Amino acid sequence: MMDRSHKPSAIGVGASLPQPTVSIKDHTIEASLPTGQSVTVQLYGATVTSWKSNGQEQLFLSEKAHLDGSKPIRGGIPLVFPVFGAPPKNHATSALPQHGFARNSHWEFLGKSSSESMERDHGQGDLAVKLDFGLSHTMLSKEFRKTWPYEFGLVYSVTLTKDALETTLQVRNEGKQNFDFQVLMHTYLNVEDISNIRIKGLESKTYVDKTRNATSHTEASPALSITQETDRVYQDLDPTVPVVVASAADDKPVFSITREAFNDVVVWNPWIEKAKGMADFGPDEAYKNMICVEAGSVSTWQTLEAGDSWEGGQSVKSRI
Ligand SMILES: O=P(O)(O)OC[C@H]1O[C@H](O)[C@H](O)[C@@H](O)[C@@H]1O
């Protein structure tokens, strides 16, 4: 995963080779590969709102999601930074909204790069397209700047390949003061029927159950089924070991998520009542068609010293 071995684009050399296309319209960036995969990213929140692969939409997007910048987008991959969940009291993030400001700020599109991976798992010569987005302290609303007065730069890279969607966040401390942050890629995966999937790769891991007063438990199941409201923060995972959403019928992977520098994975499904209670979640029964598997670093704080940078990310493969 997180293949760093892209060689420069072959554009202009093998002129007849089909190339990725990228279009920018109405604050939305769309990229597609000649092999049919595509990704859509909104500048609002740098939220990925669609990823099509194998001829199917892989991400869940609520029918009632606000796409006009009035509210964080319910679905796709909202980016959580610099705090996960409700901010703690007496902390530098205390005055921020739930999940911070990255998902409700306007990002800029920094550009695209096409590449041909030399060493991807699925053979040589796979095309990839990478979209880069930026957010810095100067771009924040006055209110966010006041409530989190640090000088920072974020670069969020969304890479579409034939087999995967990779999202990577680089965090830079551009100021003179250290700051603490948490980060999470709140990925809403599209599933046909929640009763037909199992989540693997979590067995024996410690998790905090947010539906049970944030109490700590150990996962007993090798293949977790979702049968009720679920909101768990699994901790201290080995990022290189995939968390797999598998079909209950034949055990085949539907999604496989590997991470880099992300030791936590949140598993969330609002289930019946919570789904009904969210004004931007729809239709009500759509909780059956989604599972959030959210890779991040949220159980502790990352401290970034002045001038330093940090990077973490995920690679999501579908129906491999
Ligand atoms: O409603 P939101 O602010 O988007 O949060 C949606 C969900 O995000 C995470 O998965 C948290 O663990 C949940 O506790 C929260 O309900």
Tab-separated table of C-alpha atoms and ligand atoms in Angstrom:
chain	number	residue	atom	x	y	z
A	1	MET	CA	0.000	0.000	0.000
A	2	MET	CA	0.938	3.670	-0.115
A	3	ASP	CA	3.167	2.884	-3.036
A	4	ARG	CA	5.792	5.595	-3.286
A	5	SER	CA	7.347	4.214	-6.442
A	6	HIS	CA	5.384	6.135	-9.015
A	7	LYS	CA	7.487	7.058	-11.971
A	8	PRO	CA	6.796	10.303	-13.774
A	9	SER	CA	3.824	10.374	-16.117
A	10	ALA	CA	4.320	8.881	-19.533
A	11	ILE	CA	2.212	11.680	-21.073
A	12	GLY	CA	3.828	12.779	-24.327
A	13	VAL	CA	6.097	9.761	-24.546
A	14	GLY	CA	3.678	6.978	-25.345
A	15	ALA	CA	1.260	9.448	-26.892
A	16	SER	CA	-1.249	6.811	-27.893
A	17	LEU	CA	-1.714	5.430	-24.360
A	18	PRO	CA	-5.037	6.494	-22.809
A	19	GLN	CA	-4.495	8.817	-19.861
A	20	PRO	CA	-6.524	9.661	-16.734
A	21	THR	CA	-8.901	12.585	-17.096
A	22	VAL	CA	-9.506	15.241	-14.466
A	23	SER	CA	-12.273	17.832	-14.559
A	24	ILE	CA	-13.009	20.749	-12.249
A	25	LYS	CA	-16.525	22.115	-12.037
A	26	ASP	CA	-18.551	23.865	-9.356
A	27	HIS	CA	-16.043	23.276	-6.549
A	28	THR	CA	-15.956	19.584	-7.452
A	29	ILE	CA	-12.993	17.656	-8.846
A	30	GLU	CA	-13.576	14.457	-10.767
A	31	ALA	CA	-10.909	12.088	-11.978
A	32	SER	CA	-11.245	8.905	-13.941
A	33	LEU	CA	-8.958	6.233	-15.281
A	34	PRO	CA	-9.146	4.741	-18.778
A	35	THR	CA	-9.979	1.459	-17.032
A	36	GLY	CA	-13.271	2.955	-15.779
A	37	GLN	CA	-12.632	3.808	-12.135
A	38	SER	CA	-13.496	7.304	-10.951
A	39	VAL	CA	-13.389	9.511	-7.880
A	40	THR	CA	-15.195	12.745	-6.990
A	41	VAL	CA	-13.926	15.181	-4.370
A	42	GLN	CA	-15.691	18.298	-3.093
A	43	LEU	CA	-13.502	21.245	-2.180
A	44	TYR	CA	-15.730	21.645	0.850
A	45	GLY	CA	-13.941	19.512	3.407
A	46	ALA	CA	-11.870	17.903	0.622
A	47	THR	CA	-14.574	15.284	1.052
A	48	VAL	CA	-14.466	12.343	-1.329
A	49	THR	CA	-18.130	11.852	-2.236
A	50	SER	CA	-17.885	9.084	-4.828
A	51	TRP	CA	-15.520	6.280	-5.723
A	52	LYS	CA	-16.565	4.013	-8.542
A	53	SER	CA	-14.734	0.799	-9.172
A	54	ASN	CA	-15.731	-2.511	-10.705
A	55	GLY	CA	-18.672	-0.635	-12.219
A	56	GLN	CA	-20.126	0.093	-8.770
A	57	GLU	CA	-20.273	2.941	-6.283
A	58	GLN	CA	-18.091	1.955	-3.339
A	59	LEU	CA	-18.940	4.773	-0.931
A	60	PHE	CA	-22.197	5.540	0.805
A	61	LEU	CA	-23.553	9.069	0.448
A	62	SER	CA	-26.747	10.010	2.269
A	63	GLU	CA	-29.579	11.170	0.010
A	64	LYS	CA	-30.020	14.073	2.401
A	65	ALA	CA	-26.345	15.041	2.577
A	66	HIS	CA	-25.748	18.790	2.289
A	67	LEU	CA	-23.442	19.455	-0.642
A	68	ASP	CA	-23.701	23.246	-0.463
A	69	GLY	CA	-21.093	23.873	2.219
A	70	SER	CA	-23.676	24.506	4.935
A	71	LYS	CA	-22.864	21.364	6.926
A	72	PRO	CA	-20.251	18.588	6.903
A	73	ILE	CA	-21.117	16.059	4.204
A	74	ARG	CA	-22.937	12.944	5.479
A	75	GLY	CA	-21.180	10.218	3.563
A	76	GLY	CA	-18.135	9.623	1.407
A	77	ILE	CA	-14.919	10.278	3.302
A	78	PRO	CA	-15.139	13.313	5.594
A	79	LEU	CA	-11.768	14.185	7.069
A	80	VAL	CA	-11.603	14.543	10.833
A	81	PHE	CA	-8.912	16.998	12.093
A	82	PRO	CA	-7.633	18.207	14.585
A	83	VAL	CA	-9.992	16.521	17.082
A	84	PHE	CA	-12.068	13.359	16.917
A	85	GLY	CA	-15.548	13.439	18.423
A	86	ALA	CA	-16.605	16.046	20.929
A	87	PRO	CA	-13.500	18.022	21.982
A	88	PRO	CA	-12.319	17.436	25.555
A	89	LYS	CA	-12.682	20.177	28.152
A	90	ASN	CA	-9.628	22.280	28.988
A	91	HIS	CA	-7.826	21.398	25.815
A	92	ALA	CA	-6.555	23.495	22.889
A	93	THR	CA	-9.371	22.037	20.769
A	94	SER	CA	-12.152	22.636	23.336
A	95	ALA	CA	-13.911	25.381	21.388
A	96	LEU	CA	-13.957	23.489	18.071
A	97	PRO	CA	-17.005	21.643	16.763
A	98	GLN	CA	-17.253	17.839	16.879
A	99	HIS	CA	-14.596	16.289	14.555
A	100	GLY	CA	-12.792	19.640	14.160
A	101	PHE	CA	-12.731	22.005	11.198
A	102	ALA	CA	-11.205	20.107	8.244
A	103	ARG	CA	-14.538	18.682	7.079
A	104	ASN	CA	-16.231	22.064	7.180
A	105	SER	CA	-13.570	24.281	5.659
A	106	HIS	CA	-13.015	25.201	2.014
A	107	TRP	CA	-9.880	23.561	0.668
A	108	GLU	CA	-7.944	24.439	-2.460
A	109	PHE	CA	-7.120	22.082	-5.292
A	110	LEU	CA	-3.335	21.953	-5.594
A	111	GLY	CA	-3.218	19.897	-8.771
A	112	LYS	CA	-3.113	16.432	-10.223
A	113	SER	CA	-0.386	14.053	-11.167
A	114	SER	CA	-0.699	10.972	-13.288
A	115	SER	CA	1.651	8.134	-12.777
A	116	GLU	CA	2.317	4.611	-13.724
A	117	SER	CA	3.072	2.407	-10.794
A	118	MET	CA	6.058	0.175	-11.248
A	119	GLU	CA	5.482	-2.144	-8.350
A	120	ARG	CA	1.816	-2.340	-7.601
A	121	ASP	CA	0.455	-5.617	-6.347
A	122	HIS	CA	-1.492	-6.267	-9.512
A	123	GLY	CA	1.240	-6.153	-12.057
A	124	GLN	CA	3.284	-3.532	-13.778
A	125	GLY	CA	2.068	-0.534	-15.629
A	126	ASP	CA	-1.128	0.260	-13.696
A	127	LEU	CA	-2.152	3.857	-14.176
A	128	ALA	CA	-2.907	6.024	-11.181
A	129	VAL	CA	-4.063	9.579	-10.743
A	130	LYS	CA	-3.353	11.625	-7.641
A	131	LEU	CA	-5.297	14.716	-6.623
A	132	ASP	CA	-3.774	17.041	-4.020
A	133	PHE	CA	-5.747	19.391	-1.800
A	134	GLY	CA	-4.467	21.991	0.634
A	135	LEU	CA	-5.727	23.744	3.733
A	136	SER	CA	-3.739	26.165	5.837
A	137	HIS	CA	-4.418	28.424	8.805
A	138	THR	CA	-4.760	31.438	6.508
A	139	MET	CA	-7.703	29.751	4.754
A	140	LEU	CA	-9.724	29.032	7.889
A	141	SER	CA	-12.784	31.030	8.849
A	142	LYS	CA	-12.081	33.783	11.385
A	143	GLU	CA	-13.930	31.793	13.988
A	144	PHE	CA	-11.877	28.621	13.499
A	145	ARG	CA	-8.634	30.616	13.468
A	146	LYS	CA	-9.578	32.189	16.755
A	147	THR	CA	-10.548	28.900	18.381
A	148	TRP	CA	-7.463	26.998	17.116
A	149	PRO	CA	-4.785	29.641	16.588
A	150	TYR	CA	-1.967	27.419	15.307
A	151	GLU	CA	-0.069	27.869	12.063
A	152	PHE	CA	-0.437	24.690	10.088
A	153	GLY	CA	-0.512	23.311	6.565
A	154	LEU	CA	-2.419	20.234	5.451
A	155	VAL	CA	-1.926	18.422	2.171
A	156	TYR	CA	-4.496	15.753	1.475
A	157	SER	CA	-3.747	13.403	-1.417
A	158	VAL	CA	-6.393	11.226	-3.006
A	159	THR	CA	-4.948	8.579	-5.310
A	160	LEU	CA	-7.128	6.491	-7.572
A	161	THR	CA	-5.701	3.283	-8.956
A	162	LYS	CA	-7.277	0.368	-10.782
A	163	ASP	CA	-7.643	-1.539	-7.515
A	164	ALA	CA	-7.726	0.976	-4.704
A	165	LEU	CA	-8.444	4.408	-3.373
A	166	GLU	CA	-5.634	5.800	-1.258
A	167	THR	CA	-6.016	8.851	0.937
A	168	THR	CA	-3.041	10.390	2.714
A	169	LEU	CA	-2.823	13.430	4.949
A	170	GLN	CA	0.347	15.372	5.585
A	171	VAL	CA	0.244	17.722	8.557
A	172	ARG	CA	2.864	20.458	8.873
A	173	ASN	CA	3.509	22.699	11.823
A	174	GLU	CA	4.388	26.019	10.215
A	175	GLY	CA	4.398	28.016	13.416
A	176	LYS	CA	6.595	28.416	16.463
A	177	GLN	CA	4.364	26.589	18.908
A	178	ASN	CA	3.850	22.826	19.224
A	179	PHE	CA	0.326	21.574	18.671
A	180	ASP	CA	-1.583	18.359	19.358
A	181	PHE	CA	-3.932	16.776	16.887
A	182	GLN	CA	-6.018	13.743	16.124
A	183	VAL	CA	-6.920	12.679	12.613
A	184	LEU	CA	-9.358	10.227	11.052
A	185	MET	CA	-10.632	9.283	7.611
A	186	HIS	CA	-14.323	8.792	8.284
A	187	THR	CA	-14.970	6.368	5.416
A	188	TYR	CA	-18.608	5.472	4.736
A	189	LEU	CA	-18.442	2.173	2.833
A	190	ASN	CA	-21.373	1.204	0.646
A	191	VAL	CA	-22.688	-2.286	1.455
A	192	GLU	CA	-25.653	-4.066	-0.052
A	193	ASP	CA	-26.963	-5.380	3.233
A	194	ILE	CA	-25.418	-4.854	6.646
A	195	SER	CA	-26.658	-8.274	7.772
A	196	ASN	CA	-24.518	-9.897	5.073
A	197	ILE	CA	-21.150	-8.510	6.073
A	198	ARG	CA	-18.599	-9.317	8.762
A	199	ILE	CA	-15.648	-7.229	9.871
A	200	LYS	CA	-12.399	-9.121	10.262
A	201	GLY	CA	-9.004	-8.207	11.630
A	202	LEU	CA	-10.162	-6.860	14.988
A	203	GLU	CA	-10.084	-10.007	17.115
A	204	SER	CA	-8.346	-9.660	20.511
A	205	LYS	CA	-8.008	-5.894	20.050
A	206	THR	CA	-8.992	-3.468	22.781
A	207	TYR	CA	-11.828	-1.113	21.939
A	208	VAL	CA	-13.680	1.713	23.606
A	209	ASP	CA	-17.416	1.269	23.198
A	210	LYS	CA	-18.970	4.724	22.811
A	211	THR	CA	-22.461	3.205	23.075
A	212	ARG	CA	-21.602	1.855	26.552
A	213	ASN	CA	-20.237	4.901	28.402
A	214	ALA	CA	-16.866	4.665	26.688
A	215	THR	CA	-15.987	1.491	28.558
A	216	SER	CA	-13.063	-0.643	27.426
A	217	HIS	CA	-13.533	-4.153	26.032
A	218	THR	CA	-11.608	-6.796	24.134
A	219	GLU	CA	-12.947	-7.939	20.797
A	220	ALA	CA	-13.802	-11.628	21.016
A	221	SER	CA	-15.081	-12.106	17.485
A	222	PRO	CA	-12.855	-13.014	14.521
A	223	ALA	CA	-15.693	-11.808	12.261
A	224	LEU	CA	-17.805	-9.050	13.774
A	225	SER	CA	-21.419	-8.805	12.645
A	226	ILE	CA	-23.325	-5.532	13.031
A	227	THR	CA	-26.735	-6.113	14.586
A	228	GLN	CA	-27.256	-2.934	16.599
A	229	GLU	CA	-25.933	0.599	17.004
A	230	THR	CA	-22.164	0.249	16.885
A	231	ASP	CA	-19.613	2.916	17.765
A	232	ARG	CA	-16.254	1.431	18.713
A	233	VAL	CA	-12.749	2.794	18.733
A	234	TYR	CA	-10.339	-0.112	18.216
A	235	GLN	CA	-6.848	0.720	19.366
A	236	ASP	CA	-3.245	-0.297	18.824
A	237	LEU	CA	-3.799	-2.145	15.574
A	238	ASP	CA	-0.932	-3.067	13.301
A	239	PRO	CA	-1.580	-0.708	10.357
A	240	THR	CA	-0.155	-3.166	7.853
A	241	VAL	CA	-2.683	-5.862	8.776
A	242	PRO	CA	-5.834	-5.223	6.751
A	243	VAL	CA	-9.204	-4.685	8.354
A	244	VAL	CA	-11.482	-6.593	6.015
A	245	VAL	CA	-15.199	-6.193	5.378
A	246	ALA	CA	-16.097	-9.672	4.159
A	247	SER	CA	-19.220	-11.249	2.746
A	248	ALA	CA	-20.949	-13.417	5.357
A	249	ALA	CA	-22.109	-15.744	2.603
A	250	ASP	CA	-18.775	-16.768	1.109
A	251	ASP	CA	-16.221	-14.989	3.307
A	252	LYS	CA	-14.859	-13.117	0.278
A	253	PRO	CA	-13.465	-9.645	0.977
A	254	VAL	CA	-15.732	-6.802	-0.053
A	255	PHE	CA	-13.309	-4.141	1.208
A	256	SER	CA	-9.825	-4.378	2.614
A	257	ILE	CA	-8.283	-1.421	4.429
A	258	THR	CA	-4.590	-1.069	5.199
A	259	ARG	CA	-3.172	1.956	6.926
A	260	GLU	CA	0.047	3.860	7.392
A	261	ALA	CA	0.782	5.545	10.752
A	262	PHE	CA	-2.844	5.032	11.755
A	263	ASN	CA	-3.117	2.726	14.759
A	264	ASP	CA	-6.833	3.121	15.413
A	265	VAL	CA	-9.926	2.056	13.527
A	266	VAL	CA	-13.432	3.234	14.396
A	267	VAL	CA	-16.385	1.056	13.414
A	268	TRP	CA	-19.656	2.970	13.296
A	269	ASN	CA	-23.217	2.247	12.267
A	270	PRO	CA	-25.987	4.462	13.689
A	271	TRP	CA	-28.652	1.736	13.397
A	272	ILE	CA	-32.395	2.459	13.400
A	273	GLU	CA	-33.038	5.205	15.967
A	274	LYS	CA	-29.855	7.247	15.467
A	275	ALA	CA	-30.312	7.085	11.691
A	276	LYS	CA	-33.832	8.498	12.064
A	277	GLY	CA	-32.530	11.175	14.408
A	278	MET	CA	-29.981	12.569	11.946
A	279	ALA	CA	-31.639	15.208	9.773
A	280	ASP	CA	-29.101	14.728	6.984
A	281	PHE	CA	-29.269	10.927	6.938
A	282	GLY	CA	-31.580	9.361	4.432
A	283	PRO	CA	-33.485	7.374	3.643
A	284	ASP	CA	-34.094	6.153	7.218
A	285	GLU	CA	-33.338	2.529	6.259
A	286	ALA	CA	-30.022	3.473	4.639
A	287	TYR	CA	-28.214	2.395	7.808
A	288	LYS	CA	-28.508	-1.069	6.218
A	289	ASN	CA	-26.436	0.050	3.254
A	290	MET	CA	-23.431	1.510	5.026
A	291	ILE	CA	-20.678	0.702	7.428
A	292	CYS	CA	-18.117	3.239	8.532
A	293	VAL	CA	-14.641	1.807	8.941
A	294	GLU	CA	-12.599	4.817	9.912
A	295	ALA	CA	-8.809	4.685	9.950
A	296	GLY	CA	-7.038	7.219	12.085
A	297	SER	CA	-5.035	8.263	15.061
A	298	VAL	CA	-7.567	9.202	17.717
A	299	SER	CA	-6.973	7.319	20.953
A	300	THR	CA	-4.018	9.548	21.803
A	301	TRP	CA	-2.767	12.919	20.561
A	302	GLN	CA	-0.002	13.391	18.057
A	303	THR	CA	2.216	16.254	19.151
A	304	LEU	CA	3.771	18.118	16.275
A	305	GLU	CA	6.727	20.306	17.103
A	306	ALA	CA	7.379	23.609	15.373
A	307	GLY	CA	8.675	22.993	11.852
A	308	ASP	CA	7.883	19.264	11.882
A	309	SER	CA	5.536	17.309	9.686
A	310	TRP	CA	3.624	14.058	10.009
A	311	GLU	CA	1.896	11.807	7.511
A	312	GLY	CA	-0.701	9.064	7.729
A	313	GLY	CA	-3.088	7.393	5.359
A	314	GLN	CA	-5.192	4.512	4.232
A	315	SER	CA	-5.546	2.332	1.185
A	316	VAL	CA	-9.004	0.883	0.541
A	317	LYS	CA	-9.327	-1.966	-1.903
A	318	SER	CA	-12.692	-3.177	-3.039
A	319	ARG	CA	-13.930	-6.595	-4.113
A	320	ILE	CA	-10.473	-7.958	-4.729
B	1	LIG	O1	-22.560	13.065	13.174
B	1	LIG	P1	-21.077	13.212	13.009
B	1	LIG	O2	-20.510	14.393	13.726
B	1	LIG	O3	-20.695	13.203	11.555
B	1	LIG	O4	-20.422	11.930	13.652
B	1	LIG	C1	-20.734	10.660	13.203
B	1	LIG	C2	-20.001	9.599	14.042
B	1	LIG	O5	-18.614	9.753	13.837
B	1	LIG	C3	-17.782	8.763	14.481
B	1	LIG	O6	-17.954	7.522	13.886
B	1	LIG	C4	-18.038	8.703	15.957
B	1	LIG	O7	-17.370	7.599	16.560
B	1	LIG	C5	-19.501	8.642	16.259
B	1	LIG	O8	-19.681	8.786	17.667
B	1	LIG	C6	-20.266	9.720	15.529
B	1	LIG	O9	-21.630	9.614	15.806
